[in-house]
Amino acid sequence: MLQSYLQDTWITPTATATEASAAEVHDAVTGDLVCHVSSEGLDLAGAFTHARRVGGPALRALTFHQRADLLDAMAAVVRARREELYVLSARAGATLNDARYDVDGGIRVLRDYAARARAELPDTPFLVEGPAERLARGEDFLGVHLCTPSPGLMLQVNAFNFAVWAPLEKLAQAVVAGMPSVVKPATPTAYLTAQLVRIATEAGVLPPGALQMVVGSVRPALDLLEEQDVLSFTGSAATAAKLRTHPNVVARSVRFNAEADSVNAIVLAPDVQPGSPLFDAFIREVVTEMTVKAGQKCTAIRRVLVPREHESAAHEAISAELAGVTIGNPTAEGVRMGAVVSLAQRDDVRRAVRRIAESGRFVHGDPDKVRVIDADAERGAFLDTLLISADPDAAAPHEVEPFGPAAAVLAYRDTAHATDLLARGRGSLVASVVGDDLAWTTAFVQKAAPWHGRLHLLDSTNMAQTTGHGSPLAALRHGGPGRAGGGSEMAGTRGVVDLMQRTAIQASPRWLASLHGEPSPAASDSA
Ligand code: NAP
């Protein structure tokens, strides 16, 4: 039975939970039982009170720079024990490369936030934004925005696919903002997040109450959220809709951020010729997105938009690359792609690709057959890489997210058709646009930008340096409109400040000076 970490103690849900009532989590590769997960009988109210009364005050007492030191310390302890996380990641189907994406990516985001907090925020517990505005004719009545830490907690409700990066990315922002966190990992990979929390808490780098974790259901905890709390959700659009409209979340105006699923795209511009280096870079992006973490990335490319005249060249080139992708036990020599997280997830992907293929055909791969290395293809949650050619005007390719190693090629007639198709995703985290014709790309971006949280513009001058379509970066906003959840994370320290309360202050210059600890002339005069 997987333990939760509440009120600075590891707790087994012994009270009423039995193995029969708890969820079973299986190894993605062997099908063996890994653990049982349950939150039955756990004192979530006590955990929330502990975060608010113990963790919050400890973090708020620190300056931004001192909070940055906590992130550096956390990054160091996770780095020192990252091998343990790699080993557990393999049980979730991840290759070493996939695990590094998650684990090392998480360490990087902690360090990045530490550096940004030191460089961009003052060595105080609060922030005064911008220069003071004169609000009256004289000089004695000014206005500023004061950003102070909220005396609440962040409840993270996370998806299964980034069990290390996601909690660390959210924790980094919460710590700098002076907020304690309660992390709820998704059940299929909860054991991985639990090990991360164990590593952090055994090293004792964060103040008591700053980090807690509950595994299993947190549905009752949503009633415990209060006005100063933040509910930070990552997962499917369907769950996001439930949480967003939860009566207590609505009634108490609990701040809600959603990073939901999206049907991300890549667009090949008409000027890119098959066989050119830029065309090859486009193919590499598609194949990387389909195969890293077996396509279980929120940002992964699901729709590949190509000009009609290059459709068969795209089919051939992508299929040729996919044919070289070896699939199997992620720890075996030479395996490039592991398994999806569970047999249930494999079934979901099979259903999704069949729906998309109703208007077309499978160009590469068969959803029911896969050749695997050093594993049992039935006991493990393995899937072949699946490339579909679909009718671009059908609904399914724009609506169904196959959360696995799958993508659909959609041929567009002209630029207007391409922009139209892109928007039919109803809001995405990211799209790539690949082309050298600046006039075309510039006009295309004007139309595409409102539908996307991020646009990755790939051309011949930057293709050797790109960080890739799929990588959210701490400096940039991660989040997208509409179906993608309408949320925003990271965006450097702007994201941190958005977690704080921004209060408009109207006051005298002497009050503002005293806020910064400067001597006040008027006060000393009167003394
Ligand atoms: P999910 O089924 O929506 O679950 C996400 C989280 O919500 C899990 O922790 C789950 O807990 C919890 N949950 C489910 N129903 C709940 C409820 N009624 N009340 C409270 N919590 C609830 O998503 P998933 O299958 O884990 O993740 C895959 C999806 O996440 C994909 O669609 C992917 O696109 C999306 N995703 C988006 C991003 C992004 O940044 N935009 C990143 C990663 C993944 P249990 O597991 O215990 O049910």
PDB file of N, CA, C and O in Angstrom, residues 259-324:
ATOM      1  N   GLU A 259      -4.064  22.821 -17.109  1.00  0.00           N
ATOM      2  CA  GLU A 259      -3.276  22.431 -18.275  1.00  0.00           C
ATOM      3  C   GLU A 259      -3.926  21.152 -18.761  1.00  0.00           C
ATOM      4  O   GLU A 259      -3.712  20.091 -18.185  1.00  0.00           O
ATOM      5  N   ALA A 260      -4.738  21.265 -19.795  1.00  0.00           N
ATOM      6  CA  ALA A 260      -5.514  20.094 -20.203  1.00  0.00           C
ATOM      7  C   ALA A 260      -4.945  19.498 -21.483  1.00  0.00           C
ATOM      8  O   ALA A 260      -3.938  19.965 -22.006  1.00  0.00           O
ATOM      9  N   ASP A 261      -5.617  18.463 -21.970  1.00  0.00           N
ATOM     10  CA  ASP A 261      -5.119  17.827 -23.186  1.00  0.00           C
ATOM     11  C   ASP A 261      -5.322  18.746 -24.380  1.00  0.00           C
ATOM     12  O   ASP A 261      -6.118  19.681 -24.341  1.00  0.00           O
ATOM     13  N   SER A 262      -4.584  18.510 -25.433  1.00  0.00           N
ATOM     14  CA  SER A 262      -4.845  19.275 -26.643  1.00  0.00           C
ATOM     15  C   SER A 262      -4.355  18.493 -27.855  1.00  0.00           C
ATOM     16  O   SER A 262      -3.542  17.585 -27.727  1.00  0.00           O
ATOM     17  N   VAL A 263      -4.902  18.849 -28.998  1.00  0.00           N
ATOM     18  CA  VAL A 263      -4.583  18.114 -30.227  1.00  0.00           C
ATOM     19  C   VAL A 263      -3.608  19.002 -31.020  1.00  0.00           C
ATOM     20  O   VAL A 263      -3.982  19.718 -31.943  1.00  0.00           O
ATOM     21  N   ASN A 264      -2.338  18.937 -30.583  1.00  0.00           N
ATOM     22  CA  ASN A 264      -1.310  19.841 -31.120  1.00  0.00           C
ATOM     23  C   ASN A 264      -0.942  19.474 -32.557  1.00  0.00           C
ATOM     24  O   ASN A 264      -1.125  18.332 -32.984  1.00  0.00           O
ATOM     25  N   ALA A 265      -0.394  20.462 -33.248  1.00  0.00           N
ATOM     26  CA  ALA A 265      -0.133  20.252 -34.678  1.00  0.00           C
ATOM     27  C   ALA A 265       1.257  20.732 -35.073  1.00  0.00           C
ATOM     28  O   ALA A 265       1.906  21.507 -34.363  1.00  0.00           O
ATOM     29  N   ILE A 266       1.674  20.251 -36.253  1.00  0.00           N
ATOM     30  CA  ILE A 266       2.845  20.805 -36.929  1.00  0.00           C
ATOM     31  C   ILE A 266       2.390  21.099 -38.351  1.00  0.00           C
ATOM     32  O   ILE A 266       1.599  20.335 -38.921  1.00  0.00           O
ATOM     33  N   VAL A 267       2.851  22.225 -38.899  1.00  0.00           N
ATOM     34  CA  VAL A 267       2.431  22.617 -40.239  1.00  0.00           C
ATOM     35  C   VAL A 267       3.663  22.765 -41.124  1.00  0.00           C
ATOM     36  O   VAL A 267       4.583  23.524 -40.794  1.00  0.00           O
ATOM     37  N   LEU A 268       3.672  22.039 -42.217  1.00  0.00           N
ATOM     38  CA  LEU A 268       4.749  22.192 -43.199  1.00  0.00           C
ATOM     39  C   LEU A 268       4.317  23.277 -44.184  1.00  0.00           C
ATOM     40  O   LEU A 268       3.262  23.153 -44.835  1.00  0.00           O
ATOM     41  N   ALA A 269       5.119  24.326 -44.286  1.00  0.00           N
ATOM     42  CA  ALA A 269       4.769  25.432 -45.194  1.00  0.00           C
ATOM     43  C   ALA A 269       4.959  24.991 -46.648  1.00  0.00           C
ATOM     44  O   ALA A 269       5.753  24.084 -46.919  1.00  0.00           O
ATOM     45  N   PRO A 270       4.255  25.660 -47.585  1.00  0.00           N
ATOM     46  CA  PRO A 270       4.327  25.237 -48.988  1.00  0.00           C
ATOM     47  C   PRO A 270       5.717  25.357 -49.607  1.00  0.00           C
ATOM     48  O   PRO A 270       6.016  24.677 -50.588  1.00  0.00           O
ATOM     49  N   ASP A 271       6.582  26.212 -49.040  1.00  0.00           N
ATOM     50  CA  ASP A 271       7.896  26.406 -49.686  1.00  0.00           C
ATOM     51  C   ASP A 271       8.905  25.304 -49.367  1.00  0.00           C
ATOM     52  O   ASP A 271       9.978  25.263 -49.977  1.00  0.00           O
ATOM     53  N   VAL A 272       8.606  24.411 -48.436  1.00  0.00           N
ATOM     54  CA  VAL A 272       9.615  23.415 -48.036  1.00  0.00           C
ATOM     55  C   VAL A 272       9.534  22.186 -48.949  1.00  0.00           C
ATOM     56  O   VAL A 272       8.493  21.526 -49.027  1.00  0.00           O
ATOM     57  N   GLN A 273      10.634  21.907 -49.605  1.00  0.00           N
ATOM     58  CA  GLN A 273      10.652  20.808 -50.584  1.00  0.00           C
ATOM     59  C   GLN A 273      11.083  19.486 -49.936  1.00  0.00           C
ATOM     60  O   GLN A 273      12.035  19.471 -49.152  1.00  0.00           O
ATOM     61  N   PRO A 274      10.385  18.391 -50.256  1.00  0.00           N
ATOM     62  CA  PRO A 274      10.813  17.083 -49.751  1.00  0.00           C
ATOM     63  C   PRO A 274      12.279  16.833 -50.095  1.00  0.00           C
ATOM     64  O   PRO A 274      12.726  17.178 -51.185  1.00  0.00           O
ATOM     65  N   GLY A 275      12.991  16.276 -49.135  1.00  0.00           N
ATOM     66  CA  GLY A 275      14.404  15.981 -49.359  1.00  0.00           C
ATOM     67  C   GLY A 275      15.320  17.101 -48.918  1.00  0.00           C
ATOM     68  O   GLY A 275      16.526  16.900 -48.766  1.00  0.00           O
ATOM     69  N   SER A 276      14.762  18.303 -48.679  1.00  0.00           N
ATOM     70  CA  SER A 276      15.610  19.411 -48.229  1.00  0.00           C
ATOM     71  C   SER A 276      15.950  19.207 -46.749  1.00  0.00           C
ATOM     72  O   SER A 276      15.228  18.494 -46.036  1.00  0.00           O
ATOM     73  N   PRO A 277      17.031  19.867 -46.267  1.00  0.00           N
ATOM     74  CA  PRO A 277      17.373  19.717 -44.835  1.00  0.00           C
ATOM     75  C   PRO A 277      16.227  20.154 -43.921  1.00  0.00           C
ATOM     76  O   PRO A 277      15.997  19.552 -42.874  1.00  0.00           O
ATOM     77  N   LEU A 278      15.474  21.189 -44.333  1.00  0.00           N
ATOM     78  CA  LEU A 278      14.375  21.644 -43.470  1.00  0.00           C
ATOM     79  C   LEU A 278      13.239  20.619 -43.442  1.00  0.00           C
ATOM     80  O   LEU A 278      12.615  20.396 -42.403  1.00  0.00           O
ATOM     81  N   PHE A 279      12.999  19.966 -44.573  1.00  0.00           N
ATOM     82  CA  PHE A 279      11.990  18.897 -44.617  1.00  0.00           C
ATOM     83  C   PHE A 279      12.419  17.772 -43.664  1.00  0.00           C
ATOM     84  O   PHE A 279      11.600  17.236 -42.895  1.00  0.00           O
ATOM     85  N   ASP A 280      13.699  17.444 -43.685  1.00  0.00           N
ATOM     86  CA  ASP A 280      14.201  16.391 -42.795  1.00  0.00           C
ATOM     87  C   ASP A 280      14.030  16.792 -41.326  1.00  0.00           C
ATOM     88  O   ASP A 280      13.703  15.955 -40.475  1.00  0.00           O
ATOM     89  N   ALA A 281      14.258  18.073 -41.045  1.00  0.00           N
ATOM     90  CA  ALA A 281      14.078  18.547 -39.655  1.00  0.00           C
ATOM     91  C   ALA A 281      12.606  18.414 -39.243  1.00  0.00           C
ATOM     92  O   ALA A 281      12.295  18.046 -38.104  1.00  0.00           O
ATOM     93  N   PHE A 282      11.719  18.689 -40.177  1.00  0.00           N
ATOM     94  CA  PHE A 282      10.273  18.531 -39.938  1.00  0.00           C
ATOM     95  C   PHE A 282       9.941  17.060 -39.612  1.00  0.00           C
ATOM     96  O   PHE A 282       9.246  16.754 -38.639  1.00  0.00           O
ATOM     97  N   ILE A 283      10.495  16.155 -40.392  1.00  0.00           N
ATOM     98  CA  ILE A 283      10.246  14.718 -40.164  1.00  0.00           C
ATOM     99  C   ILE A 283      10.773  14.312 -38.785  1.00  0.00           C
ATOM    100  O   ILE A 283      10.103  13.595 -38.028  1.00  0.00           O
ATOM    101  N   ARG A 284      11.962  14.825 -38.450  1.00  0.00           N
ATOM    102  CA  ARG A 284      12.550  14.481 -37.134  1.00  0.00           C
ATOM    103  C   ARG A 284      11.638  14.939 -35.993  1.00  0.00           C
ATOM    104  O   ARG A 284      11.430  14.225 -35.023  1.00  0.00           O
ATOM    105  N   GLU A 285      11.087  16.155 -36.131  1.00  0.00           N
ATOM    106  CA  GLU A 285      10.182  16.662 -35.080  1.00  0.00           C
ATOM    107  C   GLU A 285       8.987  15.729 -34.908  1.00  0.00           C
ATOM    108  O   GLU A 285       8.598  15.386 -33.792  1.00  0.00           O
ATOM    109  N   VAL A 286       8.403  15.322 -36.030  1.00  0.00           N
ATOM    110  CA  VAL A 286       7.203  14.470 -35.967  1.00  0.00           C
ATOM    111  C   VAL A 286       7.546  13.152 -35.266  1.00  0.00           C
ATOM    112  O   VAL A 286       6.843  12.716 -34.342  1.00  0.00           O
ATOM    113  N   VAL A 287       8.644  12.541 -35.688  1.00  0.00           N
ATOM    114  CA  VAL A 287       8.992  11.219 -35.151  1.00  0.00           C
ATOM    115  C   VAL A 287       9.392  11.327 -33.677  1.00  0.00           C
ATOM    116  O   VAL A 287       9.009  10.488 -32.847  1.00  0.00           O
ATOM    117  N   THR A 288      10.123  12.380 -33.329  1.00  0.00           N
ATOM    118  CA  THR A 288      10.487  12.576 -31.912  1.00  0.00           C
ATOM    119  C   THR A 288       9.231  12.700 -31.070  1.00  0.00           C
ATOM    120  O   THR A 288       9.095  12.064 -30.017  1.00  0.00           O
ATOM    121  N   GLU A 289       8.290  13.511 -31.536  1.00  0.00           N
ATOM    122  CA  GLU A 289       7.062  13.730 -30.754  1.00  0.00           C
ATOM    123  C   GLU A 289       6.225  12.468 -30.631  1.00  0.00           C
ATOM    124  O   GLU A 289       5.558  12.249 -29.628  1.00  0.00           O
ATOM    125  N   MET A 290       6.263  11.631 -31.654  1.00  0.00           N
ATOM    126  CA  MET A 290       5.479  10.390 -31.589  1.00  0.00           C
ATOM    127  C   MET A 290       6.117   9.363 -30.667  1.00  0.00           C
ATOM    128  O   MET A 290       5.409   8.512 -30.109  1.00  0.00           O
ATOM    129  N   THR A 291       7.436   9.421 -30.486  1.00  0.00           N
ATOM    130  CA  THR A 291       8.110   8.311 -29.802  1.00  0.00           C
ATOM    131  C   THR A 291       8.647   8.641 -28.410  1.00  0.00           C
ATOM    132  O   THR A 291       8.729   7.747 -27.572  1.00  0.00           O
ATOM    133  N   VAL A 292       9.022   9.902 -28.138  1.00  0.00           N
ATOM    134  CA  VAL A 292       9.502  10.220 -26.784  1.00  0.00           C
ATOM    135  C   VAL A 292       8.357   9.972 -25.810  1.00  0.00           C
ATOM    136  O   VAL A 292       7.211  10.366 -26.066  1.00  0.00           O
ATOM    137  N   LYS A 293       8.642   9.281 -24.725  1.00  0.00           N
ATOM    138  CA  LYS A 293       7.630   8.879 -23.734  1.00  0.00           C
ATOM    139  C   LYS A 293       6.457   8.159 -24.409  1.00  0.00           C
ATOM    140  O   LYS A 293       5.304   8.288 -23.988  1.00  0.00           O
ATOM    141  N   ALA A 294       6.765   7.428 -25.468  1.00  0.00           N
ATOM    142  CA  ALA A 294       5.752   6.701 -26.245  1.00  0.00           C
ATOM    143  C   ALA A 294       4.562   7.613 -26.580  1.00  0.00           C
ATOM    144  O   ALA A 294       3.399   7.186 -26.542  1.00  0.00           O
ATOM    145  N   GLY A 295       4.885   8.865 -26.897  1.00  0.00           N
ATOM    146  CA  GLY A 295       3.852   9.812 -27.323  1.00  0.00           C
ATOM    147  C   GLY A 295       2.963  10.318 -26.202  1.00  0.00           C
ATOM    148  O   GLY A 295       1.992  11.026 -26.447  1.00  0.00           O
ATOM    149  N   GLN A 296       3.310  10.013 -24.947  1.00  0.00           N
ATOM    150  CA  GLN A 296       2.463  10.458 -23.819  1.00  0.00           C
ATOM    151  C   GLN A 296       2.956  11.798 -23.295  1.00  0.00           C
ATOM    152  O   GLN A 296       3.389  11.925 -22.153  1.00  0.00           O
ATOM    153  N   LYS A 297       2.910  12.781 -24.159  1.00  0.00           N
ATOM    154  CA  LYS A 297       3.288  14.142 -23.782  1.00  0.00           C
ATOM    155  C   LYS A 297       2.119  15.048 -24.129  1.00  0.00           C
ATOM    156  O   LYS A 297       1.542  14.926 -25.208  1.00  0.00           O
ATOM    157  N   CYS A 298       1.790  15.955 -23.213  1.00  0.00           N
ATOM    158  CA  CYS A 298       0.662  16.859 -23.466  1.00  0.00           C
ATOM    159  C   CYS A 298       0.913  17.704 -24.701  1.00  0.00           C
ATOM    160  O   CYS A 298      -0.019  18.155 -25.355  1.00  0.00           O
ATOM    161  N   THR A 299       2.188  17.946 -25.009  1.00  0.00           N
ATOM    162  CA  THR A 299       2.538  18.811 -26.133  1.00  0.00           C
ATOM    163  C   THR A 299       2.758  18.027 -27.430  1.00  0.00           C
ATOM    164  O   THR A 299       3.052  18.621 -28.465  1.00  0.00           O
ATOM    165  N   ALA A 300       2.643  16.699 -27.385  1.00  0.00           N
ATOM    166  CA  ALA A 300       3.014  15.876 -28.549  1.00  0.00           C
ATOM    167  C   ALA A 300       2.184  16.237 -29.782  1.00  0.00           C
ATOM    168  O   ALA A 300       1.020  16.621 -29.678  1.00  0.00           O
ATOM    169  N   ILE A 301       2.817  16.072 -30.934  1.00  0.00           N
ATOM    170  CA  ILE A 301       2.146  16.379 -32.205  1.00  0.00           C
ATOM    171  C   ILE A 301       1.153  15.269 -32.519  1.00  0.00           C
ATOM    172  O   ILE A 301       1.527  14.094 -32.585  1.00  0.00           O
ATOM    173  N   ARG A 302      -0.115  15.635 -32.707  1.00  0.00           N
ATOM    174  CA  ARG A 302      -1.140  14.658 -33.111  1.00  0.00           C
ATOM    175  C   ARG A 302      -1.586  14.878 -34.553  1.00  0.00           C
ATOM    176  O   ARG A 302      -2.077  13.973 -35.191  1.00  0.00           O
ATOM    177  N   ARG A 303      -1.456  16.131 -35.031  1.00  0.00           N
ATOM    178  CA  ARG A 303      -1.910  16.454 -36.400  1.00  0.00           C
ATOM    179  C   ARG A 303      -0.721  16.981 -37.198  1.00  0.00           C
ATOM    180  O   ARG A 303      -0.055  17.929 -36.776  1.00  0.00           O
ATOM    181  N   VAL A 304      -0.474  16.366 -38.328  1.00  0.00           N
ATOM    182  CA  VAL A 304       0.652  16.755 -39.181  1.00  0.00           C
ATOM    183  C   VAL A 304       0.050  17.347 -40.456  1.00  0.00           C
ATOM    184  O   VAL A 304      -0.458  16.623 -41.316  1.00  0.00           O
ATOM    185  N   LEU A 305       0.077  18.670 -40.564  1.00  0.00           N
ATOM    186  CA  LEU A 305      -0.543  19.342 -41.710  1.00  0.00           C
ATOM    187  C   LEU A 305       0.502  19.549 -42.801  1.00  0.00           C
ATOM    188  O   LEU A 305       1.531  20.212 -42.575  1.00  0.00           O
ATOM    189  N   VAL A 306       0.217  19.005 -43.988  1.00  0.00           N
ATOM    190  CA  VAL A 306       1.169  19.132 -45.104  1.00  0.00           C
ATOM    191  C   VAL A 306       0.421  19.605 -46.352  1.00  0.00           C
ATOM    192  O   VAL A 306      -0.759  19.297 -46.522  1.00  0.00           O
ATOM    193  N   PRO A 307       1.107  20.342 -47.237  1.00  0.00           N
ATOM    194  CA  PRO A 307       0.451  20.705 -48.501  1.00  0.00           C
ATOM    195  C   PRO A 307       0.115  19.417 -49.257  1.00  0.00           C
ATOM    196  O   PRO A 307       0.887  18.450 -49.205  1.00  0.00           O
ATOM    197  N   ARG A 308      -1.007  19.453 -49.962  1.00  0.00           N
ATOM    198  CA  ARG A 308      -1.475  18.236 -50.636  1.00  0.00           C
ATOM    199  C   ARG A 308      -0.404  17.607 -51.535  1.00  0.00           C
ATOM    200  O   ARG A 308      -0.251  16.391 -51.578  1.00  0.00           O
ATOM    201  N   GLU A 309       0.360  18.474 -52.210  1.00  0.00           N
ATOM    202  CA  GLU A 309       1.347  17.935 -53.160  1.00  0.00           C
ATOM    203  C   GLU A 309       2.494  17.201 -52.459  1.00  0.00           C
ATOM    204  O   GLU A 309       3.233  16.457 -53.101  1.00  0.00           O
ATOM    205  N   HIS A 310       2.647  17.419 -51.147  1.00  0.00           N
ATOM    206  CA  HIS A 310       3.739  16.740 -50.433  1.00  0.00           C
ATOM    207  C   HIS A 310       3.221  15.635 -49.505  1.00  0.00           C
ATOM    208  O   HIS A 310       3.983  15.105 -48.680  1.00  0.00           O
ATOM    209  N   GLU A 311       1.951  15.274 -49.665  1.00  0.00           N
ATOM    210  CA  GLU A 311       1.357  14.294 -48.745  1.00  0.00           C
ATOM    211  C   GLU A 311       2.086  12.940 -48.814  1.00  0.00           C
ATOM    212  O   GLU A 311       2.493  12.389 -47.786  1.00  0.00           O
ATOM    213  N   SER A 312       2.255  12.418 -50.054  1.00  0.00           N
ATOM    214  CA  SER A 312       2.875  11.080 -50.100  1.00  0.00           C
ATOM    215  C   SER A 312       4.340  11.124 -49.707  1.00  0.00           C
ATOM    216  O   SER A 312       4.849  10.177 -49.066  1.00  0.00           O
ATOM    217  N   ALA A 313       5.024  12.232 -49.989  1.00  0.00           N
ATOM    218  CA  ALA A 313       6.429  12.339 -49.550  1.00  0.00           C
ATOM    219  C   ALA A 313       6.492  12.318 -48.018  1.00  0.00           C
ATOM    220  O   ALA A 313       7.389  11.690 -47.428  1.00  0.00           O
ATOM    221  N   ALA A 314       5.533  12.990 -47.389  1.00  0.00           N
ATOM    222  CA  ALA A 314       5.508  13.003 -45.915  1.00  0.00           C
ATOM    223  C   ALA A 314       5.211  11.604 -45.371  1.00  0.00           C
ATOM    224  O   ALA A 314       5.888  11.133 -44.442  1.00  0.00           O
ATOM    225  N   HIS A 315       4.223  10.921 -45.954  1.00  0.00           N
ATOM    226  CA  HIS A 315       3.923   9.541 -45.519  1.00  0.00           C
ATOM    227  C   HIS A 315       5.176   8.677 -45.577  1.00  0.00           C
ATOM    228  O   HIS A 315       5.506   7.979 -44.624  1.00  0.00           O
ATOM    229  N   GLU A 316       5.844   8.752 -46.723  1.00  0.00           N
ATOM    230  CA  GLU A 316       7.015   7.878 -46.931  1.00  0.00           C
ATOM    231  C   GLU A 316       8.135   8.194 -45.953  1.00  0.00           C
ATOM    232  O   GLU A 316       8.711   7.291 -45.335  1.00  0.00           O
ATOM    233  N   ALA A 317       8.430   9.483 -45.813  1.00  0.00           N
ATOM    234  CA  ALA A 317       9.579   9.852 -44.972  1.00  0.00           C
ATOM    235  C   ALA A 317       9.301   9.548 -43.498  1.00  0.00           C
ATOM    236  O   ALA A 317      10.184   9.036 -42.780  1.00  0.00           O
ATOM    237  N   ILE A 318       8.085   9.827 -43.039  1.00  0.00           N
ATOM    238  CA  ILE A 318       7.782   9.553 -41.612  1.00  0.00           C
ATOM    239  C   ILE A 318       7.785   8.042 -41.378  1.00  0.00           C
ATOM    240  O   ILE A 318       8.368   7.544 -40.409  1.00  0.00           O
ATOM    241  N   SER A 319       7.156   7.301 -42.299  1.00  0.00           N
ATOM    242  CA  SER A 319       7.095   5.839 -42.132  1.00  0.00           C
ATOM    243  C   SER A 319       8.497   5.230 -42.116  1.00  0.00           C
ATOM    244  O   SER A 319       8.774   4.314 -41.333  1.00  0.00           O
ATOM    245  N   ALA A 320       9.374   5.744 -42.980  1.00  0.00           N
ATOM    246  CA  ALA A 320      10.734   5.192 -43.045  1.00  0.00           C
ATOM    247  C   ALA A 320      11.441   5.396 -41.709  1.00  0.00           C
ATOM    248  O   ALA A 320      12.123   4.496 -41.200  1.00  0.00           O
ATOM    249  N   GLU A 321      11.264   6.569 -41.112  1.00  0.00           N
ATOM    250  CA  GLU A 321      11.889   6.824 -39.800  1.00  0.00           C
ATOM    251  C   GLU A 321      11.272   5.936 -38.715  1.00  0.00           C
ATOM    252  O   GLU A 321      11.969   5.398 -37.861  1.00  0.00           O
ATOM    253  N   LEU A 322       9.944   5.811 -38.750  1.00  0.00           N
ATOM    254  CA  LEU A 322       9.259   5.026 -37.709  1.00  0.00           C
ATOM    255  C   LEU A 322       9.664   3.554 -37.787  1.00  0.00           C
ATOM    256  O   LEU A 322       9.726   2.861 -36.760  1.00  0.00           O
ATOM    257  N   ALA A 323       9.959   3.087 -39.008  1.00  0.00           N
ATOM    258  CA  ALA A 323      10.343   1.678 -39.176  1.00  0.00           C
ATOM    259  C   ALA A 323      11.624   1.364 -38.400  1.00  0.00           C
ATOM    260  O   ALA A 323      11.856   0.217 -38.010  1.00  0.00           O
ATOM    261  N   GLY A 324      12.427   2.371 -38.143  1.00  0.00           N
ATOM    262  CA  GLY A 324      13.682   2.153 -37.410  1.00  0.00           C
ATOM    263  C   GLY A 324      13.534   2.269 -35.898  1.00  0.00           C
ATOM    264  O   GLY A 324      14.517   2.158 -35.164  1.00  0.00           O
TER     265      GLY A 324
END
